[in-house]
Structures are given as C-alpha cells and as structure tokens.
C-alpha cells in the first residue's frame, strides 16, 4: 500500500515536470516560427508569393485608398476694394460717339469714339462730362450706355483750353451717377483705376489699374497747331493704361470717386505708362460754366499776343524799341476796338512785362494769371514798355462775347 502510494506520487511529479517542459518547448518554437516568417517575407515578396492573409490585406488597403475622383473646382466670389470701386462707378462711365455729316469731300459717319462720365441727374435731364477733342466737329453726338443702349445727346458747351465738354441726355436712361472726389489730396503712389472705352465701343467698360505717378504736372498744349504752345495743361500723371478711346473717361480712387477726367497719354517711341488726367477740382468750375452758360466765363482783355521769345531778336530794338535789359515779356500784336485793353489805352507793339506787379515772361504766364487769378469785373494793373519807356495802366476786365 505504501509502495503504490509512493510510486503514484512519483509518477505524478514526473508528469507535472514534463508538462512544464512541453510548454516551454512550445513557446520557444512559436517564437522561432514567428521570427522565421518575418525573415522569410522579403524573399516571398521577391518571388511574388505572399501569404494569403497579407495579399488580402494589401488588396483591402488598395481598395480603401483608391477613392473616386471628385471635381474640386469651386466658384469664388472675390470682393476687394478695387472691385467695389469699379462696381460703384462703372455704370456711370459711357461711350461717346462723334457723328459728322457729309461734306463735299467726305462721307457722313462716325468720326471717332471716346468716353464720358455721368456726373449729375436733375429732373428729367442727366449730364455727362467728356473731352472737348472727343466731340470736336460733331454734327450729332450719341451716348452709348453701359448696357449698350445708344441715346441721342445734346452738346451744352465745350472748352478748348481745358479740353472739357458737357453733354445732356434724357434722365430716364440713367441709373448710376458718379461721385466726384477731391483731387487736391491725391498722393503719389496712391492706387487709381481708369475706366473707359479703349479703341472704341468694342472694349466698352474696360478697367485698368495703376498708381498716381505725379501730381501738378504741366504739359504744353498747342491749340492752333502752329508749333508754338498756347497753354500749359495742369494734369495728374498715372501709369494706369490710357489708350485712344479712354479720353473723357474716369480716373477713380480706391473709394470709387472720380478724381480726374482722362485726357491724353504721351505716345512717343520708347515711352510707356505715362497717362494724363485733368484733376477733378480743376475741372469742376469749368463743368459748371459749360452746363449753365454753354461756355467758360473767363475775363477778357481784348488783345492778340505773342511771347517775346517767339519774336526774332532783331525786332526787339528795331520794332519794339525795348531796352537791352528786357528779354522777357509779351508783345501786343493787335488790340480789339472797344475792348478793356483799348479802353485802358494799350496799343499795338506795347510789350507787357508784369500784371499786378507779377512778372510775366510769356503768353502762357499771362493767360494763367488772367484765367486762374482774375474774375470778370476785376481790375488789373498792367506794366508795359512803349517806345523804350516803362508805363502802367489799370484796366477793368470784361466778359468775352461770342
């Protein structure tokens, strides 16, 4: 009995120990098997043989990553200060069509196109400012609105000196009116936008952007085309593209306010990006006179003039009898009978050297003093030389009659 008990206990202990060894051997085998699989996978991949489970996993991964292509284009509504400014003024910028009747030498038709700005709507009338040279010589004028509608226009007045003109149309066609800004506060480098019709109505409503390149520029203007400047236009300079057809259009600040009426560009070889615009503060009184009176009411002397620098030096002493030290001034070539100059006693061949004690060097300086500083009805002191002697008279400026 004791033997069997002892033997049975011994056998159980041995079996228990064997189970521990078997477990340990199995664990070691599993680890070695796993390592073998890991080591052998690259080789299997090389031969394109993978365990089914790995192939299946790759296929599943491929299926997940290959998504159907989707059009990601999105319509974007871009709104900037520039687009706001353009939207504010664009419908107030119109096309101007100059129509001339047939003559013996020509056929009737469009002589040219330009641009204009609707600046006022009052009662059943609307008013448009453009350039004098856009409507010059027109028998009829048509206005092409922003939607392409063409309406007849009446020319109220035009001024060659400032290159401005005012038209009138029926107000029922007008929905937008431009707002005038303040050109006196414009700064060099300030962004500006030009709106107009370059090269005709085909490109109506074109917008170009640039900056103010210069202020208070003076450009000589030869009005009678005799090769001698008659006037100095005071303009804003911009690098915003201004092309033929833009004349009369708007130069706009970033607030959508009109600060200039586009007038011209310097079109010389190797010159690019020099556009010129009439400052709106300078244009306002001209526009008001043209709208109300059909002309600019300027003070009038009643003389025909020529700058001393444009007269051969031989005549300075021989004809005008000037002292040798007088080298600048304006010679009177003709005095209109009954004019303020005639009433003050001025004569042919008198040489004006000062107005209101301000030295006058040439005709342009005289006109600027007369037109910019004097009003109709003002008195003006005139200093001049006659037969070598310096004299002074005072005349009362009048309104020029047409």
mmCIF file of C-alpha atoms in Angstrom:
data_model
loop_
_atom_site.group_PDB
_atom_site.id
_atom_site.type_symbol
_atom_site.label_atom_id
_atom_site.label_comp_id
_atom_site.label_asym_id
_atom_site.label_seq_id
_atom_site.Cartn_x
_atom_site.Cartn_y
_atom_site.Cartn_z
ATOM 1 C CA UNK A 1 0.000 0.000 0.000
ATOM 2 C CA UNK A 2 2.796 2.358 0.845
ATOM 3 C CA UNK A 3 4.699 1.367 -2.297
ATOM 4 C CA UNK A 4 1.848 2.138 -4.580
ATOM 5 C CA UNK A 5 1.231 5.381 -2.869
ATOM 6 C CA UNK A 6 4.834 6.445 -3.145
ATOM 7 C CA UNK A 7 5.095 5.266 -6.757
ATOM 8 C CA UNK A 8 1.911 7.105 -7.758
ATOM 9 C CA UNK A 9 3.164 10.282 -6.186
ATOM 10 C CA UNK A 10 6.490 9.946 -8.033
ATOM 11 C CA UNK A 11 4.753 9.400 -11.346
ATOM 12 C CA UNK A 12 2.520 12.485 -10.865
ATOM 13 C CA UNK A 13 5.514 14.650 -10.055
ATOM 14 C CA UNK A 14 7.320 13.431 -13.169
ATOM 15 C CA UNK A 15 4.291 14.078 -15.373
ATOM 16 C CA UNK A 16 3.950 17.557 -13.950
ATOM 17 C CA UNK A 17 7.539 18.294 -14.741
ATOM 18 C CA UNK A 18 7.105 17.008 -18.301
ATOM 19 C CA UNK A 19 4.110 19.290 -18.885
ATOM 20 C CA UNK A 20 6.239 22.338 -17.878
ATOM 21 C CA UNK A 21 8.958 21.303 -20.270
ATOM 22 C CA UNK A 22 6.489 20.751 -23.085
ATOM 23 C CA UNK A 23 5.000 24.196 -22.557
ATOM 24 C CA UNK A 24 8.432 25.801 -22.590
ATOM 25 C CA UNK A 25 9.393 23.951 -25.750
ATOM 26 C CA UNK A 26 6.162 25.038 -27.440
ATOM 27 C CA UNK A 27 6.728 28.669 -26.516
ATOM 28 C CA UNK A 28 10.247 28.629 -27.880
ATOM 29 C CA UNK A 29 9.000 27.032 -31.083
ATOM 30 C CA UNK A 30 6.351 29.663 -31.570
ATOM 31 C CA UNK A 31 8.884 32.475 -31.168
ATOM 32 C CA UNK A 32 11.283 30.849 -33.599
ATOM 33 C CA UNK A 33 8.451 30.302 -36.093
ATOM 34 C CA UNK A 34 7.414 33.896 -35.928
ATOM 35 C CA UNK A 35 10.957 35.075 -36.496
ATOM 36 C CA UNK A 36 11.246 32.728 -39.456
ATOM 37 C CA UNK A 37 8.100 34.200 -41.062
ATOM 38 C CA UNK A 38 9.375 37.754 -40.573
ATOM 39 C CA UNK A 39 12.771 36.890 -42.075
ATOM 40 C CA UNK A 40 11.280 34.999 -44.986
ATOM 41 C CA UNK A 41 8.630 37.601 -46.040
ATOM 42 C CA UNK A 42 11.055 39.781 -48.116
ATOM 43 C CA UNK A 43 12.102 36.684 -50.028
ATOM 44 C CA UNK A 44 8.492 35.744 -50.627
ATOM 45 C CA UNK A 45 7.746 39.239 -51.797
ATOM 46 C CA UNK A 46 10.656 38.983 -54.224
ATOM 47 C CA UNK A 47 9.079 35.912 -55.789
ATOM 48 C CA UNK A 48 5.611 37.469 -55.650
ATOM 49 C CA UNK A 49 4.453 34.864 -53.190
ATOM 50 C CA UNK A 50 2.746 36.181 -50.108
ATOM 51 C CA UNK A 51 0.643 34.522 -47.531
ATOM 52 C CA UNK A 52 -2.988 34.837 -48.419
ATOM 53 C CA UNK A 53 -3.681 36.972 -45.410
ATOM 54 C CA UNK A 54 -1.051 39.576 -46.444
ATOM 55 C CA UNK A 55 -2.247 39.663 -50.073
ATOM 56 C CA UNK A 56 -5.750 40.133 -48.820
ATOM 57 C CA UNK A 57 -4.618 42.942 -46.546
ATOM 58 C CA UNK A 58 -2.865 44.747 -49.409
ATOM 59 C CA UNK A 59 -5.889 44.418 -51.651
ATOM 60 C CA UNK A 60 -8.068 45.776 -48.881
ATOM 61 C CA UNK A 61 -5.696 48.703 -48.332
ATOM 62 C CA UNK A 62 -5.636 49.461 -52.077
ATOM 63 C CA UNK A 63 -9.404 49.409 -52.172
ATOM 64 C CA UNK A 64 -9.593 51.915 -49.324
ATOM 65 C CA UNK A 65 -7.046 54.407 -50.727
ATOM 66 C CA UNK A 66 -8.330 54.462 -54.309
ATOM 67 C CA UNK A 67 -11.222 56.897 -53.880
ATOM 68 C CA UNK A 68 -13.264 58.032 -56.877
ATOM 69 C CA UNK A 69 -12.025 61.330 -58.418
ATOM 70 C CA UNK A 70 -14.033 64.363 -57.384
ATOM 71 C CA UNK A 71 -14.087 67.767 -59.196
ATOM 72 C CA UNK A 72 -12.784 70.150 -56.558
ATOM 73 C CA UNK A 73 -13.245 73.375 -58.586
ATOM 74 C CA UNK A 74 -15.168 75.936 -56.561
ATOM 75 C CA UNK A 75 -16.784 79.189 -57.743
ATOM 76 C CA UNK A 76 -15.299 82.005 -55.647
ATOM 77 C CA UNK A 77 -16.993 85.371 -55.309
ATOM 78 C CA UNK A 78 -13.985 87.680 -54.963
ATOM 79 C CA UNK A 79 -14.730 91.076 -53.468
ATOM 80 C CA UNK A 80 -11.928 93.604 -52.965
ATOM 81 C CA UNK A 81 -11.653 97.364 -52.641
ATOM 82 C CA UNK A 82 -10.906 97.513 -56.350
ATOM 83 C CA UNK A 83 -13.977 95.523 -57.359
ATOM 84 C CA UNK A 84 -16.118 97.655 -55.041
ATOM 85 C CA UNK A 85 -14.723 100.854 -56.584
ATOM 86 C CA UNK A 86 -15.301 99.594 -60.126
ATOM 87 C CA UNK A 87 -18.820 98.446 -59.296
ATOM 88 C CA UNK A 88 -19.604 101.862 -57.841
ATOM 89 C CA UNK A 89 -18.612 103.866 -60.921
ATOM 90 C CA UNK A 90 -18.692 101.564 -63.954
ATOM 91 C CA UNK A 91 -22.342 102.112 -64.910
ATOM 92 C CA UNK A 92 -21.763 105.881 -64.857
ATOM 93 C CA UNK A 93 -18.993 105.662 -67.485
ATOM 94 C CA UNK A 94 -20.402 105.780 -71.013
ATOM 95 C CA UNK A 95 -19.262 105.791 -74.612
ATOM 96 C CA UNK A 96 -19.373 108.980 -76.701
ATOM 97 C CA UNK A 97 -19.885 108.699 -80.462
ATOM 98 C CA UNK A 98 -18.914 111.693 -82.624
ATOM 99 C CA UNK A 99 -21.066 111.712 -85.778
ATOM 100 C CA UNK A 100 -20.214 114.140 -88.553
ATOM 101 C CA UNK A 101 -22.369 114.933 -91.555
ATOM 102 C CA UNK A 102 -21.156 114.519 -95.093
ATOM 103 C CA UNK A 103 -19.360 117.339 -96.844
ATOM 104 C CA UNK A 104 -18.231 117.693 -100.444
ATOM 105 C CA UNK A 105 -15.011 115.853 -99.561
ATOM 106 C CA UNK A 106 -16.223 113.234 -97.126
ATOM 107 C CA UNK A 107 -18.982 110.832 -96.245
ATOM 108 C CA UNK A 108 -21.083 111.088 -93.120
ATOM 109 C CA UNK A 109 -20.490 108.679 -90.273
ATOM 110 C CA UNK A 110 -18.659 108.177 -87.029
ATOM 111 C CA UNK A 111 -15.619 110.420 -86.809
ATOM 112 C CA UNK A 112 -14.490 108.805 -83.598
ATOM 113 C CA UNK A 113 -15.461 107.483 -80.212
ATOM 114 C CA UNK A 114 -14.456 108.355 -76.694
ATOM 115 C CA UNK A 115 -15.680 108.083 -73.144
ATOM 116 C CA UNK A 116 -17.705 110.204 -70.738
ATOM 117 C CA UNK A 117 -18.817 110.280 -67.114
ATOM 118 C CA UNK A 118 -22.391 110.823 -65.928
ATOM 119 C CA UNK A 119 -21.905 113.215 -63.021
ATOM 120 C CA UNK A 120 -25.381 114.619 -62.373
ATOM 121 C CA UNK A 121 -29.069 113.717 -62.667
ATOM 122 C CA UNK A 122 -31.563 116.508 -62.128
ATOM 123 C CA UNK A 123 -35.215 116.421 -63.046
ATOM 124 C CA UNK A 124 -35.618 114.761 -66.405
ATOM 125 C CA UNK A 125 -32.037 115.559 -67.505
ATOM 126 C CA UNK A 126 -28.701 113.880 -66.883
ATOM 127 C CA UNK A 127 -25.318 115.478 -67.516
ATOM 128 C CA UNK A 128 -22.103 113.979 -68.851
ATOM 129 C CA UNK A 129 -18.567 115.380 -68.857
ATOM 130 C CA UNK A 130 -16.135 114.376 -71.588
ATOM 131 C CA UNK A 131 -13.208 115.868 -73.512
ATOM 132 C CA UNK A 132 -13.504 118.735 -75.984
ATOM 133 C CA UNK A 133 -11.490 116.792 -78.556
ATOM 134 C CA UNK A 134 -13.918 113.851 -78.319
ATOM 135 C CA UNK A 135 -16.875 115.938 -79.550
ATOM 136 C CA UNK A 136 -14.992 118.498 -81.643
ATOM 137 C CA UNK A 137 -16.554 118.994 -85.072
ATOM 138 C CA UNK A 138 -19.545 116.755 -84.331
ATOM 139 C CA UNK A 139 -22.825 117.322 -86.128
ATOM 140 C CA UNK A 140 -24.507 114.904 -83.763
ATOM 141 C CA UNK A 141 -23.438 113.094 -80.626
ATOM 142 C CA UNK A 142 -24.668 109.745 -79.344
ATOM 143 C CA UNK A 143 -24.108 108.256 -75.914
ATOM 144 C CA UNK A 144 -23.641 104.514 -75.527
ATOM 145 C CA UNK A 145 -24.737 103.443 -72.045
ATOM 146 C CA UNK A 146 -23.130 100.648 -70.041
ATOM 147 C CA UNK A 147 -25.774 98.152 -71.250
ATOM 148 C CA UNK A 148 -25.093 99.041 -74.899
ATOM 149 C CA UNK A 149 -28.168 101.241 -75.376
ATOM 150 C CA UNK A 150 -27.478 104.277 -77.584
ATOM 151 C CA UNK A 151 -29.279 107.536 -76.920
ATOM 152 C CA UNK A 152 -29.012 110.976 -78.544
ATOM 153 C CA UNK A 153 -27.151 113.687 -76.637
ATOM 154 C CA UNK A 154 -27.110 117.475 -76.791
ATOM 155 C CA UNK A 155 -23.812 119.318 -76.571
ATOM 156 C CA UNK A 156 -24.259 122.076 -73.976
ATOM 157 C CA UNK A 157 -20.783 123.547 -74.235
ATOM 158 C CA UNK A 158 -17.147 122.806 -74.950
ATOM 159 C CA UNK A 159 -13.863 124.456 -73.934
ATOM 160 C CA UNK A 160 -10.691 124.066 -75.976
ATOM 161 C CA UNK A 161 -8.385 125.454 -73.266
ATOM 162 C CA UNK A 162 -9.203 122.805 -70.683
ATOM 163 C CA UNK A 163 -10.253 120.099 -73.172
ATOM 164 C CA UNK A 164 -13.598 119.641 -71.434
ATOM 165 C CA UNK A 165 -17.170 119.416 -72.734
ATOM 166 C CA UNK A 166 -20.601 118.789 -71.210
ATOM 167 C CA UNK A 167 -23.456 116.786 -72.753
ATOM 168 C CA UNK A 168 -27.101 116.387 -71.795
ATOM 169 C CA UNK A 169 -29.281 113.276 -72.176
ATOM 170 C CA UNK A 170 -32.708 112.154 -71.048
ATOM 171 C CA UNK A 171 -32.514 111.078 -67.388
ATOM 172 C CA UNK A 172 -34.847 108.116 -67.858
ATOM 173 C CA UNK A 173 -31.920 106.132 -69.242
ATOM 174 C CA UNK A 174 -29.690 106.797 -66.225
ATOM 175 C CA UNK A 175 -29.486 104.654 -63.102
ATOM 176 C CA UNK A 176 -25.997 105.472 -61.785
ATOM 177 C CA UNK A 177 -24.248 108.807 -61.250
ATOM 178 C CA UNK A 178 -20.542 109.116 -60.480
ATOM 179 C CA UNK A 179 -19.337 110.782 -57.305
ATOM 180 C CA UNK A 180 -16.597 113.422 -57.549
ATOM 181 C CA UNK A 181 -13.684 113.105 -55.147
ATOM 182 C CA UNK A 182 -11.011 115.607 -54.052
ATOM 183 C CA UNK A 183 -8.029 115.702 -56.421
ATOM 184 C CA UNK A 184 -6.168 118.160 -54.168
ATOM 185 C CA UNK A 185 -5.426 115.415 -51.618
ATOM 186 C CA UNK A 186 -4.230 112.809 -54.116
ATOM 187 C CA UNK A 187 -0.799 111.415 -53.249
ATOM 188 C CA UNK A 188 1.973 109.994 -55.409
ATOM 189 C CA UNK A 189 1.809 106.205 -55.171
ATOM 190 C CA UNK A 190 -1.919 106.155 -54.425
ATOM 191 C CA UNK A 191 -3.737 103.357 -56.314
ATOM 192 C CA UNK A 192 -6.108 104.506 -59.060
ATOM 193 C CA UNK A 193 -8.358 102.881 -61.641
ATOM 194 C CA UNK A 194 -9.066 104.066 -65.199
ATOM 195 C CA UNK A 195 -12.494 103.206 -66.634
ATOM 196 C CA UNK A 196 -13.378 103.857 -70.255
ATOM 197 C CA UNK A 197 -13.669 102.534 -73.797
ATOM 198 C CA UNK A 198 -10.176 101.994 -75.257
ATOM 199 C CA UNK A 199 -10.097 101.569 -79.051
ATOM 200 C CA UNK A 200 -13.836 102.110 -79.309
ATOM 201 C CA UNK A 201 -17.052 100.577 -78.051
ATOM 202 C CA UNK A 202 -15.823 97.040 -78.702
ATOM 203 C CA UNK A 203 -13.918 97.262 -75.428
ATOM 204 C CA UNK A 204 -16.514 99.362 -73.591
ATOM 205 C CA UNK A 205 -16.210 99.486 -69.828
ATOM 206 C CA UNK A 206 -12.578 98.384 -69.762
ATOM 207 C CA UNK A 207 -10.801 98.752 -66.424
ATOM 208 C CA UNK A 208 -7.079 99.277 -65.880
ATOM 209 C CA UNK A 209 -5.276 99.779 -62.600
ATOM 210 C CA UNK A 210 -2.187 101.717 -61.620
ATOM 211 C CA UNK A 211 -0.946 104.412 -59.304
ATOM 212 C CA UNK A 212 -0.597 108.169 -59.271
ATOM 213 C CA UNK A 213 2.849 108.740 -60.790
ATOM 214 C CA UNK A 214 2.886 112.507 -60.376
ATOM 215 C CA UNK A 215 0.742 115.494 -59.421
ATOM 216 C CA UNK A 216 0.711 119.109 -60.652
ATOM 217 C CA UNK A 217 2.304 118.182 -63.975
ATOM 218 C CA UNK A 218 2.261 120.916 -66.632
ATOM 219 C CA UNK A 219 2.030 119.833 -70.261
ATOM 220 C CA UNK A 220 2.397 122.347 -73.135
ATOM 221 C CA UNK A 221 -0.625 122.426 -75.444
ATOM 222 C CA UNK A 222 -0.525 123.766 -78.996
ATOM 223 C CA UNK A 223 -4.159 124.634 -79.601
ATOM 224 C CA UNK A 224 -3.870 126.294 -83.022
ATOM 225 C CA UNK A 225 -1.258 123.802 -84.259
ATOM 226 C CA UNK A 226 1.248 126.484 -85.210
ATOM 227 C CA UNK A 227 4.114 124.807 -83.413
ATOM 228 C CA UNK A 228 4.003 127.271 -80.502
ATOM 229 C CA UNK A 229 2.495 126.182 -77.145
ATOM 230 C CA UNK A 230 -0.603 128.212 -76.305
ATOM 231 C CA UNK A 231 -1.327 126.809 -72.868
ATOM 232 C CA UNK A 232 0.039 124.598 -70.123
ATOM 233 C CA UNK A 233 -2.421 121.945 -69.005
ATOM 234 C CA UNK A 234 -2.200 121.032 -65.343
ATOM 235 C CA UNK A 235 -2.693 117.284 -65.047
ATOM 236 C CA UNK A 236 -2.318 114.193 -62.901
ATOM 237 C CA UNK A 237 0.117 111.580 -64.177
ATOM 238 C CA UNK A 238 -0.710 107.877 -63.877
ATOM 239 C CA UNK A 239 0.667 104.588 -65.143
ATOM 240 C CA UNK A 240 -2.832 103.090 -65.488
ATOM 241 C CA UNK A 241 -3.203 102.234 -69.180
ATOM 242 C CA UNK A 242 -4.979 105.042 -71.058
ATOM 243 C CA UNK A 243 -5.465 104.355 -74.756
ATOM 244 C CA UNK A 244 -7.302 106.101 -77.617
ATOM 245 C CA UNK A 245 -10.978 105.938 -76.712
ATOM 246 C CA UNK A 246 -10.288 106.318 -72.988
ATOM 247 C CA UNK A 247 -10.408 110.107 -73.441
ATOM 248 C CA UNK A 248 -13.178 111.578 -71.324
ATOM 249 C CA UNK A 249 -13.369 108.534 -69.072
ATOM 250 C CA UNK A 250 -12.909 108.382 -65.326
ATOM 251 C CA UNK A 251 -9.796 108.156 -63.208
ATOM 252 C CA UNK A 252 -11.082 106.747 -59.930
ATOM 253 C CA UNK A 253 -9.614 106.441 -56.446
ATOM 254 C CA UNK A 254 -9.932 103.333 -54.290
ATOM 255 C CA UNK A 255 -13.234 104.668 -52.882
ATOM 256 C CA UNK A 256 -14.789 104.707 -56.355
ATOM 257 C CA UNK A 257 -14.739 108.524 -56.542
ATOM 258 C CA UNK A 258 -13.775 110.316 -59.752
ATOM 259 C CA UNK A 259 -10.569 112.297 -59.180
ATOM 260 C CA UNK A 260 -9.740 113.000 -62.809
ATOM 261 C CA UNK A 261 -11.057 113.065 -66.372
ATOM 262 C CA UNK A 262 -8.684 111.066 -68.565
ATOM 263 C CA UNK A 263 -7.447 113.278 -71.356
ATOM 264 C CA UNK A 264 -4.313 112.067 -73.085
ATOM 265 C CA UNK A 265 -1.204 109.969 -72.991
ATOM 266 C CA UNK A 266 2.356 110.621 -74.068
ATOM 267 C CA UNK A 267 2.669 108.361 -77.103
ATOM 268 C CA UNK A 268 6.313 108.620 -78.049
ATOM 269 C CA UNK A 269 8.618 105.809 -79.045
ATOM 270 C CA UNK A 270 10.165 104.088 -76.013
ATOM 271 C CA UNK A 271 7.668 105.842 -73.701
ATOM 272 C CA UNK A 272 5.264 103.638 -71.775
ATOM 273 C CA UNK A 273 2.932 104.117 -68.855
ATOM 274 C CA UNK A 274 2.503 107.911 -68.908
ATOM 275 C CA UNK A 275 -1.185 108.745 -68.907
ATOM 276 C CA UNK A 276 -2.563 112.186 -68.098
ATOM 277 C CA UNK A 277 -5.816 113.155 -66.420
ATOM 278 C CA UNK A 278 -7.462 116.527 -65.732
ATOM 279 C CA UNK A 279 -7.787 116.942 -61.929
ATOM 280 C CA UNK A 280 -11.456 116.993 -60.995
ATOM 281 C CA UNK A 281 -11.077 120.016 -58.689
ATOM 282 C CA UNK A 282 -9.698 121.977 -61.647
ATOM 283 C CA UNK A 283 -12.497 120.682 -63.876
ATOM 284 C CA UNK A 284 -15.443 121.410 -61.556
ATOM 285 C CA UNK A 285 -15.820 125.170 -62.227
ATOM 286 C CA UNK A 286 -15.312 124.570 -65.954
ATOM 287 C CA UNK A 287 -18.029 121.915 -65.943
ATOM 288 C CA UNK A 288 -20.382 124.212 -64.019
ATOM 289 C CA UNK A 289 -19.905 127.056 -66.529
ATOM 290 C CA UNK A 290 -20.365 124.783 -69.541
ATOM 291 C CA UNK A 291 -23.527 123.295 -68.066
ATOM 292 C CA UNK A 292 -25.042 126.655 -67.141
ATOM 293 C CA UNK A 293 -23.740 129.059 -69.777
ATOM 294 C CA UNK A 294 -22.505 126.879 -72.627
ATOM 295 C CA UNK A 295 -19.055 128.447 -72.328
ATOM 296 C CA UNK A 296 -16.417 129.183 -69.720
ATOM 297 C CA UNK A 297 -16.867 132.715 -68.456
ATOM 298 C CA UNK A 298 -13.299 133.987 -68.395
ATOM 299 C CA UNK A 299 -12.097 137.567 -68.007
ATOM 300 C CA UNK A 300 -11.254 139.223 -71.311
ATOM 301 C CA UNK A 301 -8.596 141.787 -72.235
ATOM 302 C CA UNK A 302 -9.180 142.069 -75.978
ATOM 303 C CA UNK A 303 -5.643 141.676 -77.327
ATOM 304 C CA UNK A 304 -3.697 139.396 -79.696
ATOM 305 C CA UNK A 305 -0.404 138.447 -78.108
ATOM 306 C CA UNK A 306 2.980 136.926 -78.914
ATOM 307 C CA UNK A 307 5.712 135.911 -76.499
ATOM 308 C CA UNK A 308 8.880 137.961 -76.836
ATOM 309 C CA UNK A 309 10.854 134.706 -77.106
ATOM 310 C CA UNK A 310 8.920 133.860 -80.295
ATOM 311 C CA UNK A 311 9.828 137.150 -81.976
ATOM 312 C CA UNK A 312 13.207 137.488 -83.763
ATOM 313 C CA UNK A 313 15.679 139.384 -81.583
ATOM 314 C CA UNK A 314 16.195 141.913 -84.414
ATOM 315 C CA UNK A 315 12.702 143.331 -83.765
ATOM 316 C CA UNK A 316 13.253 143.754 -80.034
ATOM 317 C CA UNK A 317 15.070 147.040 -80.554
ATOM 318 C CA UNK A 318 14.213 147.926 -84.154
ATOM 319 C CA UNK A 319 10.429 147.481 -83.956
ATOM 320 C CA UNK A 320 9.523 147.265 -80.263
ATOM 321 C CA UNK A 321 12.265 149.685 -79.089
ATOM 322 C CA UNK A 322 12.939 147.709 -75.932
ATOM 323 C CA UNK A 323 15.806 148.500 -73.572
ATOM 324 C CA UNK A 324 18.654 145.989 -73.885
ATOM 325 C CA UNK A 325 17.987 144.540 -70.439
ATOM 326 C CA UNK A 326 14.385 143.489 -71.273
ATOM 327 C CA UNK A 327 14.457 139.904 -72.518
ATOM 328 C CA UNK A 328 11.078 138.554 -71.370
ATOM 329 C CA UNK A 329 7.523 139.720 -71.885
ATOM 330 C CA UNK A 330 4.519 139.642 -74.198
ATOM 331 C CA UNK A 331 4.105 141.844 -77.257
ATOM 332 C CA UNK A 332 0.666 143.134 -78.256
ATOM 333 C CA UNK A 333 0.122 142.476 -81.973
ATOM 334 C CA UNK A 334 -3.457 143.757 -82.121
ATOM 335 C CA UNK A 335 -5.990 145.496 -79.847
ATOM 336 C CA UNK A 336 -9.703 144.829 -80.342
ATOM 337 C CA UNK A 337 -11.584 148.126 -80.663
ATOM 338 C CA UNK A 338 -13.817 148.845 -77.642
ATOM 339 C CA UNK A 339 -12.196 146.088 -75.577
ATOM 340 C CA UNK A 340 -10.926 146.575 -71.985
ATOM 341 C CA UNK A 341 -7.371 146.885 -73.362
ATOM 342 C CA UNK A 342 -8.421 149.566 -75.858
ATOM 343 C CA UNK A 343 -10.306 151.492 -73.189
ATOM 344 C CA UNK A 344 -7.240 151.400 -70.930
ATOM 345 C CA UNK A 345 -5.091 152.887 -73.729
ATOM 346 C CA UNK A 346 -2.967 149.840 -74.658
ATOM 347 C CA UNK A 347 -1.661 149.835 -78.244
ATOM 348 C CA UNK A 348 -0.080 147.641 -80.862
ATOM 349 C CA UNK A 349 3.630 146.886 -80.145
ATOM 350 C CA UNK A 350 3.320 147.587 -76.422
ATOM 351 C CA UNK A 351 5.261 144.900 -74.510
ATOM 352 C CA UNK A 352 3.632 143.681 -71.257
ATOM 353 C CA UNK A 353 6.181 142.684 -68.612
ATOM 354 C CA UNK A 354 4.013 142.475 -65.456
ATOM 355 C CA UNK A 355 0.410 142.027 -64.289
ATOM 356 C CA UNK A 356 -0.484 143.178 -60.783
ATOM 357 C CA UNK A 357 3.269 143.587 -60.173
ATOM 358 C CA UNK A 358 3.897 139.922 -61.019
ATOM 359 C CA UNK A 359 6.487 139.406 -63.748
ATOM 360 C CA UNK A 360 5.104 137.955 -66.965
ATOM 361 C CA UNK A 361 7.601 136.013 -69.063
ATOM 362 C CA UNK A 362 5.397 134.754 -71.911
ATOM 363 C CA UNK A 363 1.850 134.341 -73.225
ATOM 364 C CA UNK A 364 1.188 131.242 -71.135
ATOM 365 C CA UNK A 365 2.121 133.052 -67.927
ATOM 366 C CA UNK A 366 -0.181 135.936 -68.897
ATOM 367 C CA UNK A 367 -3.111 133.605 -69.590
ATOM 368 C CA UNK A 368 -2.612 131.689 -66.357
ATOM 369 C CA UNK A 369 -2.648 134.920 -64.363
ATOM 370 C CA UNK A 370 -5.697 136.157 -66.232
ATOM 371 C CA UNK A 371 -7.719 132.930 -66.206
ATOM 372 C CA UNK A 372 -6.730 131.483 -62.835
ATOM 373 C CA UNK A 373 -6.431 134.570 -60.644
ATOM 374 C CA UNK A 374 -8.867 137.105 -62.051
ATOM 375 C CA UNK A 375 -12.619 137.279 -62.406
ATOM 376 C CA UNK A 376 -14.919 139.148 -64.750
ATOM 377 C CA UNK A 377 -15.276 142.693 -63.445
ATOM 378 C CA UNK A 378 -11.895 142.717 -61.619
ATOM 379 C CA UNK A 379 -9.400 145.488 -62.213
ATOM 380 C CA UNK A 380 -5.856 144.561 -63.255
ATOM 381 C CA UNK A 381 -2.654 146.585 -63.200
ATOM 382 C CA UNK A 382 -0.657 146.249 -66.433
ATOM 383 C CA UNK A 383 3.027 147.201 -66.639
ATOM 384 C CA UNK A 384 4.420 147.554 -70.173
ATOM 385 C CA UNK A 385 7.080 149.173 -72.350
ATOM 386 C CA UNK A 386 6.218 151.617 -75.139
ATOM 387 C CA UNK A 387 8.939 153.228 -77.241
ATOM 388 C CA UNK A 388 11.519 152.188 -74.663
ATOM 389 C CA UNK A 389 9.688 153.690 -71.708
ATOM 390 C CA UNK A 390 8.102 151.745 -68.859
ATOM 391 C CA UNK A 391 4.448 152.630 -68.176
ATOM 392 C CA UNK A 392 1.483 151.390 -66.134
ATOM 393 C CA UNK A 393 -2.277 151.352 -66.730
ATOM 394 C CA UNK A 394 -5.237 149.782 -64.957
ATOM 395 C CA UNK A 395 -7.990 148.059 -66.929
ATOM 396 C CA UNK A 396 -11.314 146.535 -65.937
ATOM 397 C CA UNK A 397 -11.774 143.000 -67.157
ATOM 398 C CA UNK A 398 -14.959 142.173 -69.067
ATOM 399 C CA UNK A 399 -16.745 139.042 -70.257
ATOM 400 C CA UNK A 400 -15.897 137.929 -73.748
ATOM 401 C CA UNK A 401 -18.883 137.966 -76.063
ATOM 402 C CA UNK A 402 -19.289 135.162 -78.588
#
